[in-house]
Coordinates of C-alpha atoms and ligand atoms in Angstrom, one line a residue:
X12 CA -1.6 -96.6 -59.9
X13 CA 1.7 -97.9 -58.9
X14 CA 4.6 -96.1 -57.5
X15 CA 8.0 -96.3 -59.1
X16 CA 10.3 -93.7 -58.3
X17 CA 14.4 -93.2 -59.2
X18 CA 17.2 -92.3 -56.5
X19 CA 19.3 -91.1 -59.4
X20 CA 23.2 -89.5 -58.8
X21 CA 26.8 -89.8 -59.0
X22 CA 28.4 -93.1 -57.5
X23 CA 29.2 -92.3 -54.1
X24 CA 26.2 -89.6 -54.3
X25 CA 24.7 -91.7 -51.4
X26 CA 22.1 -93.4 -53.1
X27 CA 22.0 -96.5 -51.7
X28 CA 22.5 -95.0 -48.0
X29 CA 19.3 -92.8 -48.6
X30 CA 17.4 -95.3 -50.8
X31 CA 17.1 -97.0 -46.8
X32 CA 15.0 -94.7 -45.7
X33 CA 13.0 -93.0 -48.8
X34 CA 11.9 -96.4 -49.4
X35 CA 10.1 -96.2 -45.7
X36 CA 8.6 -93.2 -46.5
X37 CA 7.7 -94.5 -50.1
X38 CA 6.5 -98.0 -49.1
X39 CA 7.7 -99.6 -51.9
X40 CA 10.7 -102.0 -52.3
X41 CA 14.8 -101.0 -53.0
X42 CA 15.7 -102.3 -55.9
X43 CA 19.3 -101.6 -56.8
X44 CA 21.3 -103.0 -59.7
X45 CA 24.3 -102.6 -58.5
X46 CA 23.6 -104.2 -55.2
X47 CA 21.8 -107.2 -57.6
X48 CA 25.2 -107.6 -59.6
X49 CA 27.3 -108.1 -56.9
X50 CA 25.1 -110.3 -55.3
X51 CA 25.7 -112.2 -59.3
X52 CA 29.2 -111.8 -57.9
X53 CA 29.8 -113.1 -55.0
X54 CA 27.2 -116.0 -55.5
X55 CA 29.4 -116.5 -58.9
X56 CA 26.4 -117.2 -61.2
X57 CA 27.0 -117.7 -64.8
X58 CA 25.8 -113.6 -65.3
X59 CA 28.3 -112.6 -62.0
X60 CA 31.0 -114.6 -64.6
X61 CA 29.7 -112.3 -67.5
X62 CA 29.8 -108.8 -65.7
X63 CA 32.8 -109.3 -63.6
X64 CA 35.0 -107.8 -65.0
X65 CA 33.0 -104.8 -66.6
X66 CA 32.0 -104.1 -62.8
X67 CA 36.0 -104.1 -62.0
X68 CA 36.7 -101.9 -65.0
X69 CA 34.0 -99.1 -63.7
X70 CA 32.1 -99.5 -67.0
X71 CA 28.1 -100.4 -67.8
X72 CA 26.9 -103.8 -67.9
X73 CA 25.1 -104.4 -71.6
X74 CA 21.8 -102.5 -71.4
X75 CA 20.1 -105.8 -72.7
X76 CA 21.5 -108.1 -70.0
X77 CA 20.3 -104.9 -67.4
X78 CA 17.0 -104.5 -68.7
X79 CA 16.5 -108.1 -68.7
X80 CA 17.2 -108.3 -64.8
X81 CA 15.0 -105.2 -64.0
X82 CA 12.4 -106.3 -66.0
X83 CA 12.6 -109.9 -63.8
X84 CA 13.1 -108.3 -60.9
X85 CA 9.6 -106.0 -61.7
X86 CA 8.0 -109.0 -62.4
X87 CA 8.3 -110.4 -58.8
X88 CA 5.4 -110.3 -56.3
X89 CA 7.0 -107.5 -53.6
X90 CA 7.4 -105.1 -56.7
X91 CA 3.8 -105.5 -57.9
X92 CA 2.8 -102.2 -56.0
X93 CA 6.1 -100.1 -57.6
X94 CA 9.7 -99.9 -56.3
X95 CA 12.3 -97.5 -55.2
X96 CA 14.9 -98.0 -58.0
X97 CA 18.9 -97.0 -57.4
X98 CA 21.3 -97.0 -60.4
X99 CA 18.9 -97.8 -63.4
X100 CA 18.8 -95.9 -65.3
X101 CA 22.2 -95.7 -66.5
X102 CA 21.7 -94.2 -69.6
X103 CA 19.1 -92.3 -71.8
X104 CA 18.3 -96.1 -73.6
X105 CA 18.1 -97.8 -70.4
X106 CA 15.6 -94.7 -69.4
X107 CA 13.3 -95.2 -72.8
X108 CA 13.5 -98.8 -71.9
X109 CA 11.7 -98.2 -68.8
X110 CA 9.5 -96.1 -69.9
X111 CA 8.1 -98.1 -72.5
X112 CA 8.1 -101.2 -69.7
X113 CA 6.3 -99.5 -67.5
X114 CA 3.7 -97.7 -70.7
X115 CA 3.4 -102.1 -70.9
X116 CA 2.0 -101.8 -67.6
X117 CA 0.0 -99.5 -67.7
X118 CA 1.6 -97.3 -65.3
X119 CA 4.6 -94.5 -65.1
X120 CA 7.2 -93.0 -63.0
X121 CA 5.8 -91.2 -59.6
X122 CA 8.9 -89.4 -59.1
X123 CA 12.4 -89.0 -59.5
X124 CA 15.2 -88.0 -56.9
X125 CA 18.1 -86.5 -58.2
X126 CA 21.5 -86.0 -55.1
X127 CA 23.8 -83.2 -56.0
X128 CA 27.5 -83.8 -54.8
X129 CA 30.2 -82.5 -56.2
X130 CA 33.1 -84.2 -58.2
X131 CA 35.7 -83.8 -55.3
X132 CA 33.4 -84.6 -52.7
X133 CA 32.8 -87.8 -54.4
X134 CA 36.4 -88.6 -54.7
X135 CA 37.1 -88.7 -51.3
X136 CA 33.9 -90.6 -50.1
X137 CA 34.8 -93.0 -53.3
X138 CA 38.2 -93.8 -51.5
X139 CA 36.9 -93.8 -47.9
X140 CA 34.2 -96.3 -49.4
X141 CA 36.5 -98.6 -50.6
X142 CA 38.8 -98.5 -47.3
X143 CA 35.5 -99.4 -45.1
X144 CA 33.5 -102.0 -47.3
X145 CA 36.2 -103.5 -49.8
X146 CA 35.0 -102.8 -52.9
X147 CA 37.5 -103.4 -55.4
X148 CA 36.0 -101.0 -58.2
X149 CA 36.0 -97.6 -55.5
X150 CA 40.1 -98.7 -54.7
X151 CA 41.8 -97.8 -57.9
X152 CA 41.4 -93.7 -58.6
X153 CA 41.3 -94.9 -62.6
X154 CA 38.4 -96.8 -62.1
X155 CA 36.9 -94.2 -60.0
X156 CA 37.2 -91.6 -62.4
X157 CA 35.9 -93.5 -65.1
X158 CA 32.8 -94.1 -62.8
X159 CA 32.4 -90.3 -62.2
X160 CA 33.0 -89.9 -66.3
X161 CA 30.8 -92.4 -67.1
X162 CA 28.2 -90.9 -65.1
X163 CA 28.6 -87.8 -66.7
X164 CA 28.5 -88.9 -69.7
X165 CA 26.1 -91.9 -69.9
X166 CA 23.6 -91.3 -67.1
X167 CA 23.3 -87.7 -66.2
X168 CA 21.9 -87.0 -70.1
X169 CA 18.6 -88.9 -68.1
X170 CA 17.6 -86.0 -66.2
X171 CA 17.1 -83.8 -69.1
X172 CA 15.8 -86.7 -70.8
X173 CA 13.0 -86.5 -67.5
X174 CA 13.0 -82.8 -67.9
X175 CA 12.7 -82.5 -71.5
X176 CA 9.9 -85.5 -71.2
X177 CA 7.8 -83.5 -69.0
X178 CA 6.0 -86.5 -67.1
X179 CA 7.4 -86.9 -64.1
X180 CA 8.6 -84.6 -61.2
X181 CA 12.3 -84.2 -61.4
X182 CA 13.7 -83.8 -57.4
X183 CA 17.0 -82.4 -57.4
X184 CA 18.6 -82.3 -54.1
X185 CA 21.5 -81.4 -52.4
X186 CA 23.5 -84.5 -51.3
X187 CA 26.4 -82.6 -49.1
X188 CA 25.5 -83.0 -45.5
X189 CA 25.0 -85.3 -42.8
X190 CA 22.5 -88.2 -43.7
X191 CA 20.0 -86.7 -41.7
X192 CA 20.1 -83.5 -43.3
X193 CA 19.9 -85.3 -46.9
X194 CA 17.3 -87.2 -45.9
X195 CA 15.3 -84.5 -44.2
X196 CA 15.9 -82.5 -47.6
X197 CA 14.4 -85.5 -49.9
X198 CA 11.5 -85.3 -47.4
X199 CA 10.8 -81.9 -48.2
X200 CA 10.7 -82.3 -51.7
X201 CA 9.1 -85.6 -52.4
X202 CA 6.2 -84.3 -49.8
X203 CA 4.0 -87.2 -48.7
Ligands
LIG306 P1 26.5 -99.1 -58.4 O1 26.5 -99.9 -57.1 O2 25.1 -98.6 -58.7 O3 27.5 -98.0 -58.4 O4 26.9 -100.2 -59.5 C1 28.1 -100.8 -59.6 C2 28.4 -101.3 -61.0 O5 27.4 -102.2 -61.5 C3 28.5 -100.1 -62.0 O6 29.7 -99.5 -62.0 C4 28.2 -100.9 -63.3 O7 29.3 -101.6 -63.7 C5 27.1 -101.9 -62.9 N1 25.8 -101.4 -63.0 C6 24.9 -101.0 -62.0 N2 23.8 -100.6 -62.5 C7 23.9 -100.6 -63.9 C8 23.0 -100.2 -64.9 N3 21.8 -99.7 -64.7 N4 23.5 -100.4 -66.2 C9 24.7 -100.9 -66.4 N5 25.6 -101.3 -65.5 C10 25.2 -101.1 -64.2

């Protein structure tokens, strides 16, 4: 059986930040789309020319064009075991799509992380984010807030898609805190 879990959450949630370490623990491989299309980005390759500017806007790349890259990125040899996956899902489509790509291999989620932060702690890690890493789409406080609405529109409908589902643990953890503390909490509840 292979292990495929979700760090699901709001951007800023710190998802990436405690993918570093859950991974560790997990043994499996961070595979992050967002981190993927910005490396599309900066190594301007004909999809970075395609989703550059729906990254600056704060909107979703084409579920098609995302599934396809997931479904490559599976495919490779250091994901063959399962993988630690951070912003994909997006949305409930993207979330039957993985199902039914993972049903093809005869496998299923292990687990999935949900962080907890709320909306005006995000804003402020959103704008201290962008001051320490330039990242143009966590500068403009439009763009932010459509990445917080689109979240709550698109992608939060997943966990109740997980809940409603019924096959696969749904972790839903506090994100406020230091990154030890987060991390010590996602401990606790994935176990292992
Ligand atoms: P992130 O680093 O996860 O916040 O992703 C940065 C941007 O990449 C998002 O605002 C989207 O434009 C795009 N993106 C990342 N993951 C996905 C996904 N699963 N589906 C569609 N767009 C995505």
């Amino acid at each position: 059986m292979t292990r495929h879990f979700l760090i699901f959450g709001p951007p800023a949630a710190g998802k990436g930040t405690q993918a570093g370490a859950l991974k560790d623990h997990l043994g499996v491989p961070h595979v992050s789309t967002g981190d993927m299309f910005r490396a599309h980005l900066s190594g301007d390759t004909e999809l970075g020319k395609v989703v550059k500017d729906i990254l600056a806007s704060g909107q979703l790349v084409p579920d098609t064009i995302t599934n396809q890259m997931v479904a490559e990125r599976l495919a490779e040899a250091d994901t063959a075991e399962g993988a630690l996956l951070d912003g994909f899902p997006r949305n409930v489509i993207q979330a039957a799509w993985l199902d039914g790509y993972l049903a093809g291999h005869r496998t299923k989620l292990s687990g999935v992380v949900v962080l907890r932060v709320p909306d005006e702690e995000l804003r402020s890690r959103l704008v201290g984010r962008a001051e320490k890493e330039n990242r143009s789409d966590d500068a403009d406080p439009a763009v932010v807030q459509r990445r917080i609405d689109t979240y709550k529109e698109q992608s939060e409908p997943c966990i109740a898609y997980y809940k409603a589902q019924g096959m696969v643990d749904v972790h839903e953890v506090d994100g406020v805190g230091s990154i030890e503390e987060v991390e010590a909490r996602i401990r606790a509840s994935v176990g292992g």
